[in-house]
XYZ file of C-alpha atoms in Angstrom:
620
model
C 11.930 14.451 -1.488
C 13.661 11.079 -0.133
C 16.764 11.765 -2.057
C 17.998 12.675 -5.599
C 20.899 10.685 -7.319
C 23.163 13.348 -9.057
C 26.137 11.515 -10.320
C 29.009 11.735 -7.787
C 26.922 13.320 -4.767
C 23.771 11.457 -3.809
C 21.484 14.107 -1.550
C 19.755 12.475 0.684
C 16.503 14.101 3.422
C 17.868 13.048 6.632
C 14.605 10.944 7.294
C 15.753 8.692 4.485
C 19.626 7.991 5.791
C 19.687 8.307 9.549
C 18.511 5.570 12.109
C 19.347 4.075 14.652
C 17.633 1.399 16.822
C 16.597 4.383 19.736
C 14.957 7.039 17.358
C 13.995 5.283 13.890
C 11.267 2.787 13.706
C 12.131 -0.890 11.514
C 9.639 0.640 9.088
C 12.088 3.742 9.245
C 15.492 1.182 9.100
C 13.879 -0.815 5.691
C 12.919 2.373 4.113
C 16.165 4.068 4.742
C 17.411 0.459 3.293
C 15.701 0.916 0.203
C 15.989 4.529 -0.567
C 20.087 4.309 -0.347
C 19.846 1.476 -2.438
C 17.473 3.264 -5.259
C 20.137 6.001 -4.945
C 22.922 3.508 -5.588
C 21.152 1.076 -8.467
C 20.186 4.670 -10.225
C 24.174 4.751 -11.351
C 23.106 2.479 -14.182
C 19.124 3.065 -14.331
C 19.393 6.540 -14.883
C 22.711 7.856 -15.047
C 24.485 5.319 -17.621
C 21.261 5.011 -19.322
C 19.222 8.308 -18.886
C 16.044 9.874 -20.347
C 15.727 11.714 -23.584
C 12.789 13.413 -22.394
C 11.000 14.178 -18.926
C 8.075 12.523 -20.901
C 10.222 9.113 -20.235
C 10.826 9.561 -16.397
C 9.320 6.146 -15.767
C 12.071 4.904 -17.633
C 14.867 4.827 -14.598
C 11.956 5.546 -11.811
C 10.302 2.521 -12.178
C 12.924 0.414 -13.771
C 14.444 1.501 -10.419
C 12.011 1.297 -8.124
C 11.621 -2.891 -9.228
C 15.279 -2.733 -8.918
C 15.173 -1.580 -5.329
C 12.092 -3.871 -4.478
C 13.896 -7.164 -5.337
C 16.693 -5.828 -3.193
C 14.419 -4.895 -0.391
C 12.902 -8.510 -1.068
C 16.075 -10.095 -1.075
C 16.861 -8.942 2.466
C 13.689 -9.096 4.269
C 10.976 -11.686 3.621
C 9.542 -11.581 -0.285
C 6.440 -12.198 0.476
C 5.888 -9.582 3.326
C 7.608 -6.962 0.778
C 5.583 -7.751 -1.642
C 2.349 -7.391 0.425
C 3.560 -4.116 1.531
C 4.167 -3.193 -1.808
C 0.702 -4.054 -3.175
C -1.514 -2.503 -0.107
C 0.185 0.936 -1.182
C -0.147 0.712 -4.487
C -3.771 -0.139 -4.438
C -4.823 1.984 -1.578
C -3.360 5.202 -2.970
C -1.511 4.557 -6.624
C -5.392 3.174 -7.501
C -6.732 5.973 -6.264
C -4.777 8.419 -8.095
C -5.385 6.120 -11.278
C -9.230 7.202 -10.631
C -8.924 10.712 -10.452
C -8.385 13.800 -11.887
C -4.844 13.169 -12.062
C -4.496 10.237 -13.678
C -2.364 9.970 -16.431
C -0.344 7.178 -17.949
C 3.445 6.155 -16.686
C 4.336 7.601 -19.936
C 2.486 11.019 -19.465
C 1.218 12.938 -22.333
C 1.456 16.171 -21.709
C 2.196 18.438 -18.000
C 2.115 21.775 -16.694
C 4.681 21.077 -14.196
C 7.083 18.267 -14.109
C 7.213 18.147 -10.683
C 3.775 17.014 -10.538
C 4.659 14.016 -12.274
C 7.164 12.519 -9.943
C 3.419 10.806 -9.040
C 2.576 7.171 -7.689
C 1.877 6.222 -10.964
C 5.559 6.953 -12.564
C 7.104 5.349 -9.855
C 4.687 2.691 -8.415
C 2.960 1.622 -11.880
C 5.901 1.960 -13.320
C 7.771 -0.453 -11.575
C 4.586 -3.023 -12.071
C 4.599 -2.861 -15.521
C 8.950 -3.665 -15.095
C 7.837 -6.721 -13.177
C 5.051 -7.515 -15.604
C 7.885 -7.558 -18.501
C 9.604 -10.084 -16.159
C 6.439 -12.372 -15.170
C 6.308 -12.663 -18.981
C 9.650 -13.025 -19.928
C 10.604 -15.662 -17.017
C 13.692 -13.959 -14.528
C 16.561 -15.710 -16.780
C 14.704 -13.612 -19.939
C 14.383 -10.669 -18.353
C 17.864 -10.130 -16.975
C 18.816 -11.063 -20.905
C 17.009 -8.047 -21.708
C 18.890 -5.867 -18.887
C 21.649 -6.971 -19.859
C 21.211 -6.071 -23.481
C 19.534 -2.851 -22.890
C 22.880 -1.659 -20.743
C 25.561 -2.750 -23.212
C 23.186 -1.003 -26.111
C 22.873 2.056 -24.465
C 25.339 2.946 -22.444
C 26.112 6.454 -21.886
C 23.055 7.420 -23.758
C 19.651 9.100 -23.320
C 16.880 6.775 -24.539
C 13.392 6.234 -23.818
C 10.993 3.609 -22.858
C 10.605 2.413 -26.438
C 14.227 1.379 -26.374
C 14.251 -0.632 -23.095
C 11.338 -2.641 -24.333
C 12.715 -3.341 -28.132
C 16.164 -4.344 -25.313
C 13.572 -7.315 -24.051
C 12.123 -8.392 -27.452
C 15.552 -8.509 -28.972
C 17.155 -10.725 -26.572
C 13.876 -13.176 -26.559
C 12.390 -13.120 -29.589
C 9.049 -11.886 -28.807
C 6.805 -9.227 -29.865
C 5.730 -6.493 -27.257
C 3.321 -3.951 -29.168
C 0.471 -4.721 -27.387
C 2.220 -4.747 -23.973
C 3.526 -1.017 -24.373
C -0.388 -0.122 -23.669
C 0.715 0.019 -20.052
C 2.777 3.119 -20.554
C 0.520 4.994 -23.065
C -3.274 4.204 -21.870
C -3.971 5.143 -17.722
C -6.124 3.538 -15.850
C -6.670 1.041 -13.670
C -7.977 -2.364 -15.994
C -10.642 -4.203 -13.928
C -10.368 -8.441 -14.614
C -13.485 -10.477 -14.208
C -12.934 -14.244 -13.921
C -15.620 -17.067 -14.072
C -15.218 -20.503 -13.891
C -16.744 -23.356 -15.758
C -15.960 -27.478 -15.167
C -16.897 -30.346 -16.928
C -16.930 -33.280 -14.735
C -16.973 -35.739 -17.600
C -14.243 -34.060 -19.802
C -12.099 -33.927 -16.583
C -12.285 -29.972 -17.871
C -11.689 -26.722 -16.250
C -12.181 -23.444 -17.813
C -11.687 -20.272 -16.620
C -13.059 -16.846 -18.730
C -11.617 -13.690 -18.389
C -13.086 -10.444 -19.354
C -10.883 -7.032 -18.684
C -11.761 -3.420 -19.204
C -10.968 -0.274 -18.596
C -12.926 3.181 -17.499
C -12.375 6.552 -18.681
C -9.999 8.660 -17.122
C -9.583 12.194 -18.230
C -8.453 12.378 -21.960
C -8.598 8.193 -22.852
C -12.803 7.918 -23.068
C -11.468 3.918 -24.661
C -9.199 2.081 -23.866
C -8.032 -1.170 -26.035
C -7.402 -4.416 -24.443
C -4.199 -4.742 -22.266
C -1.599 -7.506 -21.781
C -2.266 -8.741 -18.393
C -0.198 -11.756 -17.138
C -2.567 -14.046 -14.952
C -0.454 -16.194 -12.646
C -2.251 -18.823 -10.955
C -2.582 -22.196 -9.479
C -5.221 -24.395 -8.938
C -6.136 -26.590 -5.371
C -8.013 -29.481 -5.085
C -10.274 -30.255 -2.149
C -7.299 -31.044 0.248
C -5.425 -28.159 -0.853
C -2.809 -29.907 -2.998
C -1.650 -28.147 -6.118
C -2.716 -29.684 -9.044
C -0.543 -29.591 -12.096
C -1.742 -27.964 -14.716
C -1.958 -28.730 -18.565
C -3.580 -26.461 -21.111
C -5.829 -28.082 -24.380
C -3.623 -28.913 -26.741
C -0.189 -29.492 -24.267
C 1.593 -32.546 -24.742
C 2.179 -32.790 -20.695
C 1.537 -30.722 -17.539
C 4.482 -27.842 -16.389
C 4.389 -27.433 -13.085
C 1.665 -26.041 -10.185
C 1.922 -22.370 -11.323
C 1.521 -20.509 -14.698
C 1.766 -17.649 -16.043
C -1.646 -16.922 -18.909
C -1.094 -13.985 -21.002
C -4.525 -12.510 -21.361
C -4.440 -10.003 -24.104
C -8.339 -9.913 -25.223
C -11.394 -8.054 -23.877
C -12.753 -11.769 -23.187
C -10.767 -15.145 -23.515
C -11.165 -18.330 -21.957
C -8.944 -20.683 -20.875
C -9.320 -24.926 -20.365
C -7.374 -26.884 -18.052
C -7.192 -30.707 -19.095
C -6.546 -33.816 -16.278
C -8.716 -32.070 -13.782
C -10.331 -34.898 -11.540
C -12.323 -32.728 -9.076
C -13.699 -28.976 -9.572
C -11.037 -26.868 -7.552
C -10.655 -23.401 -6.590
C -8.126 -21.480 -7.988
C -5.592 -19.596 -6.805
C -5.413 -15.952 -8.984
C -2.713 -13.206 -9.786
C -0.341 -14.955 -7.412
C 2.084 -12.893 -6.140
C -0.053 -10.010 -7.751
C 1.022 -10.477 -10.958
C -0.946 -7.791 -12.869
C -1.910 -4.059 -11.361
C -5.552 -4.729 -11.693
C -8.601 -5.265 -10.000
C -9.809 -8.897 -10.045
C -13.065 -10.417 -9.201
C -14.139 -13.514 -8.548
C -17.002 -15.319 -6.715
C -15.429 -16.726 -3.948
C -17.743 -17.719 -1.134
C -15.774 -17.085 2.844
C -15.528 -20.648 3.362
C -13.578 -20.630 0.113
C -11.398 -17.491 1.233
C -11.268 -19.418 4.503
C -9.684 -22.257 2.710
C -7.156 -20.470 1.006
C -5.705 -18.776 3.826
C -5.000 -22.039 5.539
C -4.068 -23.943 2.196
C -2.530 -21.835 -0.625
C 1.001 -22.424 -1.692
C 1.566 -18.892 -3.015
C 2.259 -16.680 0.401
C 1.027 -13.568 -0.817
C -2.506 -15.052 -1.904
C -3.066 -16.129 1.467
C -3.006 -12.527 2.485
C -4.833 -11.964 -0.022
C -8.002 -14.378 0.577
C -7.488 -13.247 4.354
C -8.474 -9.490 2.978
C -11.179 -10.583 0.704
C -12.558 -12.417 3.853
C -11.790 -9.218 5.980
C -13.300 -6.885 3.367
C -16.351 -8.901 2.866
C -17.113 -9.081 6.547
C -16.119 -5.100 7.325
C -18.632 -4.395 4.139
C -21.368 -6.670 5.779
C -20.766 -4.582 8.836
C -21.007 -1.026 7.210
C -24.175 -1.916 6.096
C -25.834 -2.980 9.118
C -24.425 0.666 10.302
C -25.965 2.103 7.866
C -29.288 0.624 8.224
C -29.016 1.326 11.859
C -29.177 -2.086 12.788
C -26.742 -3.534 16.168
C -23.140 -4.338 14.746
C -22.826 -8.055 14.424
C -19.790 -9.787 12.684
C -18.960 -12.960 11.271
C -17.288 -15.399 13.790
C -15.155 -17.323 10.301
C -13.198 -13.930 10.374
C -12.347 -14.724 14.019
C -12.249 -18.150 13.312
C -9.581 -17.887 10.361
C -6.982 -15.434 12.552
C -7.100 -17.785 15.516
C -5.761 -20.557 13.255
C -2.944 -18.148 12.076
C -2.034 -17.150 15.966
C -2.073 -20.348 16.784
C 0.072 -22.109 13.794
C 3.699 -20.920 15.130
C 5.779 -22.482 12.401
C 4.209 -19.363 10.133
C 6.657 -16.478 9.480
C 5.644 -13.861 12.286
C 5.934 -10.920 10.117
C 2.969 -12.627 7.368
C 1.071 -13.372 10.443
C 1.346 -9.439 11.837
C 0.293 -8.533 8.107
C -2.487 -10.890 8.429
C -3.772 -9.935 11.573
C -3.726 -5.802 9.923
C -7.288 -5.606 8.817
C -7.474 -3.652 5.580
C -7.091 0.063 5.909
C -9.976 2.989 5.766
C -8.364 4.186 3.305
C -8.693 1.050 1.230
C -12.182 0.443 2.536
C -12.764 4.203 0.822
C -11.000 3.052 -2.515
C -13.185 0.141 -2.798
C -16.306 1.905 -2.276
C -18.299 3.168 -4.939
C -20.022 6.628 -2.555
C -18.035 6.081 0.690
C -19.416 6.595 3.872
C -16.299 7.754 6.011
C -18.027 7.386 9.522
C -19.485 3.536 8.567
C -16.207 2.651 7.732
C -14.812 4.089 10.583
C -17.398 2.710 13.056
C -17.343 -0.916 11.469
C -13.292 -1.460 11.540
C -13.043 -0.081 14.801
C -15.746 -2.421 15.818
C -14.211 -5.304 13.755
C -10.898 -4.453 15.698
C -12.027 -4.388 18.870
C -14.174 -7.743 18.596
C -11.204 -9.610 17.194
C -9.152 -8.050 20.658
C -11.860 -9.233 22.433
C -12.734 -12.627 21.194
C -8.608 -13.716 20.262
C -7.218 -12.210 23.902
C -5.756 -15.362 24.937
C -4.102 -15.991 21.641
C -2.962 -12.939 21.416
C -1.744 -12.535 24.932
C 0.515 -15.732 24.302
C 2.366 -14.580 21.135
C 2.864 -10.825 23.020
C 4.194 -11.909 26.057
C 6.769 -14.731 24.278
C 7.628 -12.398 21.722
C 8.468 -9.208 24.327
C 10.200 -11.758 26.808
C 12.593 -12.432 23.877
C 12.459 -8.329 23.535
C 13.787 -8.184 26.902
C 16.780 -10.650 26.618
C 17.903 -10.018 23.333
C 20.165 -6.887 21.974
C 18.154 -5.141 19.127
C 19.119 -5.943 15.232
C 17.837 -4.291 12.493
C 17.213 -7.931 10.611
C 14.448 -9.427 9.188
C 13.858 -12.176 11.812
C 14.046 -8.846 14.630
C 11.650 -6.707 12.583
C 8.915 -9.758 11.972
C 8.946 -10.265 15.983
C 8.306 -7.182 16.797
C 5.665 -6.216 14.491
C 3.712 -9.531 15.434
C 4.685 -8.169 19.024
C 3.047 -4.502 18.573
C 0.028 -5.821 16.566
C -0.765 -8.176 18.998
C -0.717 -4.929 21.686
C -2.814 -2.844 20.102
C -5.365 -5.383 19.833
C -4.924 -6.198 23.628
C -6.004 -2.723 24.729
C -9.206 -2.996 23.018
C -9.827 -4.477 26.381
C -9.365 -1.307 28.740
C -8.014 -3.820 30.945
C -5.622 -2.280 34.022
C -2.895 -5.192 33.531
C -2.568 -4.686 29.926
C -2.474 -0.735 30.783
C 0.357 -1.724 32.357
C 2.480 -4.122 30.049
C 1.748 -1.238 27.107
C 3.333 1.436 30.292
C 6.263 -1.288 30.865
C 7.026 -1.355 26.618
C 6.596 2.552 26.290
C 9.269 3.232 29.611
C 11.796 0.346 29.247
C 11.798 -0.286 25.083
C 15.470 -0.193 23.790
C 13.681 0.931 20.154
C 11.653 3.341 18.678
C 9.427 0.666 17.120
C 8.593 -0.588 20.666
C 8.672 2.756 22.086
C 5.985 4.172 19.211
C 4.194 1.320 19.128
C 3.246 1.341 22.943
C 2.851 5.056 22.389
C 0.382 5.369 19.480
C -2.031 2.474 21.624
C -2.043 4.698 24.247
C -2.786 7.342 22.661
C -5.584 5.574 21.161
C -7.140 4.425 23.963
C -9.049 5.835 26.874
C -6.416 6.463 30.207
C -6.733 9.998 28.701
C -4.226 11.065 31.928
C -1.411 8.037 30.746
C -1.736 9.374 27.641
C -0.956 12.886 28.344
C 1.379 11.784 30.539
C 3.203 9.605 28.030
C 3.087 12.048 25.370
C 4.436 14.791 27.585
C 7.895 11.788 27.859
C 8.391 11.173 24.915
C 8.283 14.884 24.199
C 10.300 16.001 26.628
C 13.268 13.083 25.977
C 13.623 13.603 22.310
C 12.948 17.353 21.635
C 15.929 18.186 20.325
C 15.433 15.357 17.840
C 13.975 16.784 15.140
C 13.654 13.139 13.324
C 11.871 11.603 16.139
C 9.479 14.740 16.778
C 7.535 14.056 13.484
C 7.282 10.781 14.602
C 5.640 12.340 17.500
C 3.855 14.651 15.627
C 2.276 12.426 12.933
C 1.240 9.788 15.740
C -1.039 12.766 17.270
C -2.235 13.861 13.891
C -3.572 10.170 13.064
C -5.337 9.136 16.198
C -9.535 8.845 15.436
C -10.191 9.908 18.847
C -12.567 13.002 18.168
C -11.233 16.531 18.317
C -8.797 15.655 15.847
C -8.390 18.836 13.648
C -8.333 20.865 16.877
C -5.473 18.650 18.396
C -3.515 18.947 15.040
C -3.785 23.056 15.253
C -2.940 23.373 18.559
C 0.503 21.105 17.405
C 0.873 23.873 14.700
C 1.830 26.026 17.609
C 4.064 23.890 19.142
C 7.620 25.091 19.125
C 8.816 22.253 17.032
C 6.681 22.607 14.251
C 7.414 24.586 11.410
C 5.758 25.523 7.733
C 8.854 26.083 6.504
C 9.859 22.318 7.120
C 8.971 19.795 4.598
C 9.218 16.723 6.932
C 7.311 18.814 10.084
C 4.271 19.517 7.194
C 4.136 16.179 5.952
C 4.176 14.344 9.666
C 1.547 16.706 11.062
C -0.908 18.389 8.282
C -0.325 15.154 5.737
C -0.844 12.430 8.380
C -3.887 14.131 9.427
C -5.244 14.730 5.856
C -4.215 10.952 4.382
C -4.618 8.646 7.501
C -6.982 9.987 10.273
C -10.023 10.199 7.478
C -13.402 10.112 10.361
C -11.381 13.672 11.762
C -10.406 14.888 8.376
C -13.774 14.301 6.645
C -15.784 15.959 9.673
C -19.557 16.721 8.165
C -18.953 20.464 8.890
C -16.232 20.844 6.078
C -13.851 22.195 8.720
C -10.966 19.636 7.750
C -11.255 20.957 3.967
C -11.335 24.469 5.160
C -7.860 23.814 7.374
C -6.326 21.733 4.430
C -7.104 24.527 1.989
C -5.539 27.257 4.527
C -2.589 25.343 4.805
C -2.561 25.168 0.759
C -2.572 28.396 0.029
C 0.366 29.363 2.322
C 2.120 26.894 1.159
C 2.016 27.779 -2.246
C 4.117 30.849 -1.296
C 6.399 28.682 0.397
C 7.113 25.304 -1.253
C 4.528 24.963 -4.194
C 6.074 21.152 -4.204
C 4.358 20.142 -1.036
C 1.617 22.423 -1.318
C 0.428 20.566 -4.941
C 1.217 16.798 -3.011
C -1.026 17.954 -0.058
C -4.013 19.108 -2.220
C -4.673 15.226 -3.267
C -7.426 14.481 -0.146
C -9.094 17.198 -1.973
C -8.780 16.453 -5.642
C -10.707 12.833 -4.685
C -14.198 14.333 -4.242
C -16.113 12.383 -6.708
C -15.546 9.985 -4.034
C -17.794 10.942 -1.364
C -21.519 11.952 -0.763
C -23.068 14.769 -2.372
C -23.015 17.464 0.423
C -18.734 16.441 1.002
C -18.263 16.615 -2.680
C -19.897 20.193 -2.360
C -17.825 21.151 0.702
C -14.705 20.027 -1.259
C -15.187 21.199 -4.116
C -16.236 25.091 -2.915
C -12.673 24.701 -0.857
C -10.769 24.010 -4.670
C -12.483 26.681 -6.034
C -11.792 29.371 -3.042
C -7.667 27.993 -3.438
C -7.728 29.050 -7.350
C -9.385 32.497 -6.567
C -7.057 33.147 -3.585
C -4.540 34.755 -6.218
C -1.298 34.143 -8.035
C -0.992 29.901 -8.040
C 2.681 28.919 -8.310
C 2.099 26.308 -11.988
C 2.375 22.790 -9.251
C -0.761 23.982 -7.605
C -2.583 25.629 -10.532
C -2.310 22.137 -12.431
C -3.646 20.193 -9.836
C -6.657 21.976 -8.839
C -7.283 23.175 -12.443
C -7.259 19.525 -13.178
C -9.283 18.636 -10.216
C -12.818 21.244 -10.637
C -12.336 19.827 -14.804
C-alpha cells in the first residue's frame, strides 16, 4: 500500500515519502505530496470521525481522498489536477465499474475486505464528496464539514450520518442523492439540444441510465449535477436565465438532473450556441453529445472552463483515433484528419497558455482509454492507429515543437531544479514535446534526447529521455543507455522500478520476453511489492499490444505469476488478476484464452479468500 494512517505513527512505502530531484520523477514529488497529506487530513476523516463498519470505508477514503485533491489542487494548477484526476478515474475506476467487480462505494456484501480498498471506494467515492459540494455551493459544503466534525467527534459513524451533517446545515433533502453509494455503476447522460429562434429559446434534454452490473439488474434515476455554460458564435459566455427566473446568474450553473429524462429551457438566447457540459467534470458519468470537430475545434480555442477544453481536445482526438482504427481494420492506408493537427498547432503556438494544460493537451488519449470506450476492442488497431496518430502529429508539428523543447530545456540548463508547479509544467511540456520529436529518427534529435539523458540534474528529465529511447529504433543507444542508468543507480532500489517498469511498458515487440528475462535480473524480487508492481503490473496494465499477444502467452505469464503470488502476498496477487477479470472486453478467441487462464488459477489449489473472490467473481 502507499501508506496507512494509524493514529500517532503514520507508515508510509518508501515510494510514497522519499524524493529527491536526482531519483524521483515530479509525478513521483506530487504523489508523495498528496499521499503525506491524505495521511495527515485522515486525523479528522477517519480517526476523529471513524467507521462503524468496514461496509462504510468510503466514508474517510473518499471524504479523504477530495480532501487531499483540493490540497493537491491548491498547490499545483486546478485544472491540470483535475484532468489528471478524471483520465484515471475513467480509464480504470470506469472500467472496474463495468466488470465483475463492480460494486457500489457503499459495498454490500465481501469476501475479503481487502478487496475493497478498490478504485471505486476511493476514486468514486471522492466524486460523489465533490458532487455533495457542486450541489451545495463550497460555503455550504464546508457548513456541512463543519457540522459533521463537531457532531461526531470521537465517534464511529457511517455515511448516512455525514450526509444528514450536509442537509442539516442547508436545509435540503438528500434521499435521492445517497443512490451514489448504494446503486454501482457507471450512469450514461445523453444530451440533445433544441432552439427556438423566435422565442429567443434554448433547451437542452437529458436522458440518464444505468446498465446492470452484477446484483443491481435496475437501477433508479440518479442525482447528477450538470454544470455548464453556454458560448455564442464568438465564444463569449452568455448568461444564462432559466423559464420562470426573474434575471440571469452568472455564465455557469449548476442543473440538478434527478429524472430518467428532463429538459431544460434557457430564456434571452439571441443566437443558437454550443454548450459547454459537465464543466470541470462535474458528475462521474458518461456524456454524449453531437458535437461535430469543428465544434470540438471551437471549444478548445474558446471555452472559459479549462478542463473542458481538454476535454473537447479528447473528443476531437478520440473521434479522429476511432476514424483511424477503422480504416485499419478495413485494411485501408492510415489517413488522419489534418483539424487534429490543426487544433494542437494553435495550442503550441499560443504561449500565454499554462505549459502544463498544453503538455496534457498534446497527450493523446491512452490505449487503455481507447479500450474502455470500445464496445469489442481491437488491441492491435488501437495500437497501430495512436502510434500512427503520434507519429504524424511529430511529423507534421516538428517545428513547433522543436521551438517550445529547445526554450524550455535552455531554461533546464540555467536554472536550479524546484519541485514547484511552474518547474513541473515546463518540464512536462519539455519531455512531451521530445518524445514526439523522435518520431522523426532524426540523428540531431538522437542527440539532444543523448544530451537530456547524460547531463539532466532530475529524474523526470533523466526518464523522460530514457523511456524515448527506449522507444525508438537506435536499438545500440538504447542498450547502451539502459545499461547507465542501470549501472549508476543499482543500489537504488526506488529508482530501479523506475527502470524496471519503463522496460516493462515499451510496445516495441518481444515485450513479454524482455519482461521475463528482467525477472532474472538481480534486482528484481517476488517477494517485493514495489519490484512486482513496476515490472509484472506495468507490463499487464500499460504495454496492452505485448500483453494481449494473439497466442495467449501474456495471460499464461500473468496467471503464473498469480498463482505464486497467492502463496506469497494474496494482496497483490488479487490487484494483479484485474487485466484478466476484464474479458468480456475483447474478441471472442481472447475472451476464451482469458477466461481458460481464470479457470486453470481456481483449480491450481488452495486460493488464499483475496484471490478466490476475485476470480470466483470474474468466471460468474
Amino acid at each position: 500500500m502507499g501508506a496507512m494512517e494509524n493514529k500517532g505513527l503514520n507508515i508510509f512505502n518508501s515510494s510514497a515519502v522519499l524524493a529527491r530531484a536526482e531519483t524521483a520523477t515530479d509525478a513521483a514529488h506530487q504523489r508523495v505530496e498528496a499521499i503525506v497529506a491524505h495521511e495527515y487530513f485522515h486525523n479528522w476523516s477517519g480517526n476523529r470521525v471513524t467507521c462503524r463498519d468496514w461496509f462504510q470505508l468510503s466514508l474517510k477514503e473518499g471524504f479523504t481522498v477530495f480532501r487531499d485533491a483540493q490540497f493537491s489542487s491548491d498547490m499545483n494548477s486546478a485544472t491540470v489536477k483535475r484532468i489528471e484526476d478524471v483520465a484515471y478515474l475513467r480509464t480504470h475506476q470506469f472500467a472496474e465499474d463495468a466488470g465483475p467487480m463492480a460494486h457500489s462505494v457503499r459495498p454490500e456484501s465481501f469476501i475479503e475486505i481487502s478487496n475493497f480498498y478498490t478504485l471505486t471506494v476511493y476514486e468514486k467515492g471522492a466524486e460523489v464528496v465533490r458532487m455533495i459540494q457542486t450541489l451545495l455551493g463550497a460555503e455550504g459544503f464546508r457548513k456541512g464539514s463543519d457540522l459533521y466534525f463537531e457532531r461526531h467527534d470521537g465517534q464511529a459513524v457511517t455515511v448516512d450520518d455525514f450526509v444528514k451533517a450536509m442537509e442539516d446545515a442547508n436545509g435540503v433533502d438528500l434521499a435521492q442523492f445517497k443512490r451514489w453509494y448504494s446503486q454501482s455503476g457507471t450512469p450514461r447522460l445523453v444530451v440533445s439540444e433544441q432552439y427556438d429562434a423566435q422565442a429567443q429559446s434554448y433547451s437542452l434534454t437529458f436522458r440518464q441510465s444505468c446498465p446492470p452490473t452484477p446484483g443491481q439488474p435496475n437501477k433508479e434515476p440518479f442525482v447528477i449535477p450538470v454544470a455548464l455554460g453556454l458560448l455564442d458564435a464568438n465564444g463569449a459566455e452568455i448568461a444564462l436565465r432559466l423559464q420562470g427566473e426573474d434575471a440571469a446568474s452568472g455564465t455557469t450553473r449548476v442543473l440538478a438532473v434527478n429524472e430518467a429524462e428532463q429538459t431544460f429551457t434557457f430564456a434571452d438566447v439571441p443566437e443558437r450556441p454550443l454548450p459547454s457540459l459537465l464543466r470541470g467534470f462535474s458528475a462521474p458519468v458518461k456524456l454524449e453529445f453531437p458535437y461535430s470537430r469543428d465544434q470540438l475545434m471551437f471549444l478548445m480555442q474558446h471555452d472559459g472552463d479549462g478542463f473542458n477544453r481538454w476535454e473537447a481536445g479528447q473528443q476531437l482526438s478520440v473521434q479522429v483515433l476511432q476514424e483511424l482504427i477503422g480504416q485499419y481494420q478495413r485494411g485501408e492506408p492510415l489517413a488522419m484528419d489534418e483539424r487534429l493537427t490543426e487544433a494542437l498547432r494553435s495550442l503550441l503556438q499560443n504561449e500565454t497558455l499554462d505549459a502544463a494544460m498544453v503538455a496534457e493537451m498534446l497527450s493523446l488519449p491512452s490505449e487503455a482509454y481507447l479500450t474502455e470506450i470500445s464496445e469489442v476492442a481491437d488491441v492491435d488497431a488501437i495500437h497501430a492507429a495512436r502510434e500512427f496518430a503520434r507519429r504524424e502529429l511529430g511529423n507534421r508539428l516538428f517545428e513547433p515543437l522543436y521551438q517550445r523543447y529547445m526554450t524550455n530545456r535552455e531554461v533546464s540548463r540555467q536554472t536550479a531544479y524546484e519541485a514547484s508547479a511552474e518547474h513541473f509544467a515546463r518540464r512536462a511540456l519539455q519531455n512531451i514535446a521530445l518524445a514526439y520529436l523522435m518520431f522523426s529518427e532524426r540523428s540531431d534529435i538522437l542527440s539532444l534526447c543523448l544530451d537530456q539523458f547524460d547531463n539532466a540534474d532530475n529524474m523526470t528529465e533523466r526518464l523522460s529521455a530514457l523511456a524515448s529511447l527506449i522507444n525508438s529504433p537506435f536499438e545500440e543507444k538504447r542498450a547502451k543507455a539502459l545499461e547507465t542508468f542501470a549501472e549508476h543507480f543499482k543500489d537504488n532500489p526506488l529508482v530501479m522500478d523506475q527502470w524496471f517498469s519503463v522496460q516493462a511498458a515499451s510496445p516495441l515487440p518481444g515485450g513479454l520476453e524482455r519482461v521475463q528475462a528482467l525477472m532474472l535480473h538481480p534486482a528484481f524480487t517476488l517477494k517485493n511489492p514495489n519490484k512486482v508492481r513496476a515490472l509484472i503490473g506495468a507490463f499487464a496494465n500499460q504495454n496492452l499490444v505485448n500483453f494481449h499477444r494473439a497466442d495467449g502467452s501474456g495471460y499464461r505469464f500473468l496467471a503464473d505469476q498469480v498463482i505464486t503470488l497467492n502463496a506469497l502476498n494474496p494482496q497483490i496477487a488479487s490487484r494483479l488478476l484485474a487485466p484478466l477479470t476484464r474479458w468480456r472486453k475483447y474478441d471472442s478467441a481472447r475472451q476464451a484464452l482469458m477466461k481458460g487462464e481464470l479457470e486453470r488459477i481456481l483449480a491450481s489449489g488452495e486460493l488464499s479468500s483475496d484471490v478466490y473472490e476475485v476470480v470466483s467473481k470474474s468466471l460468474a
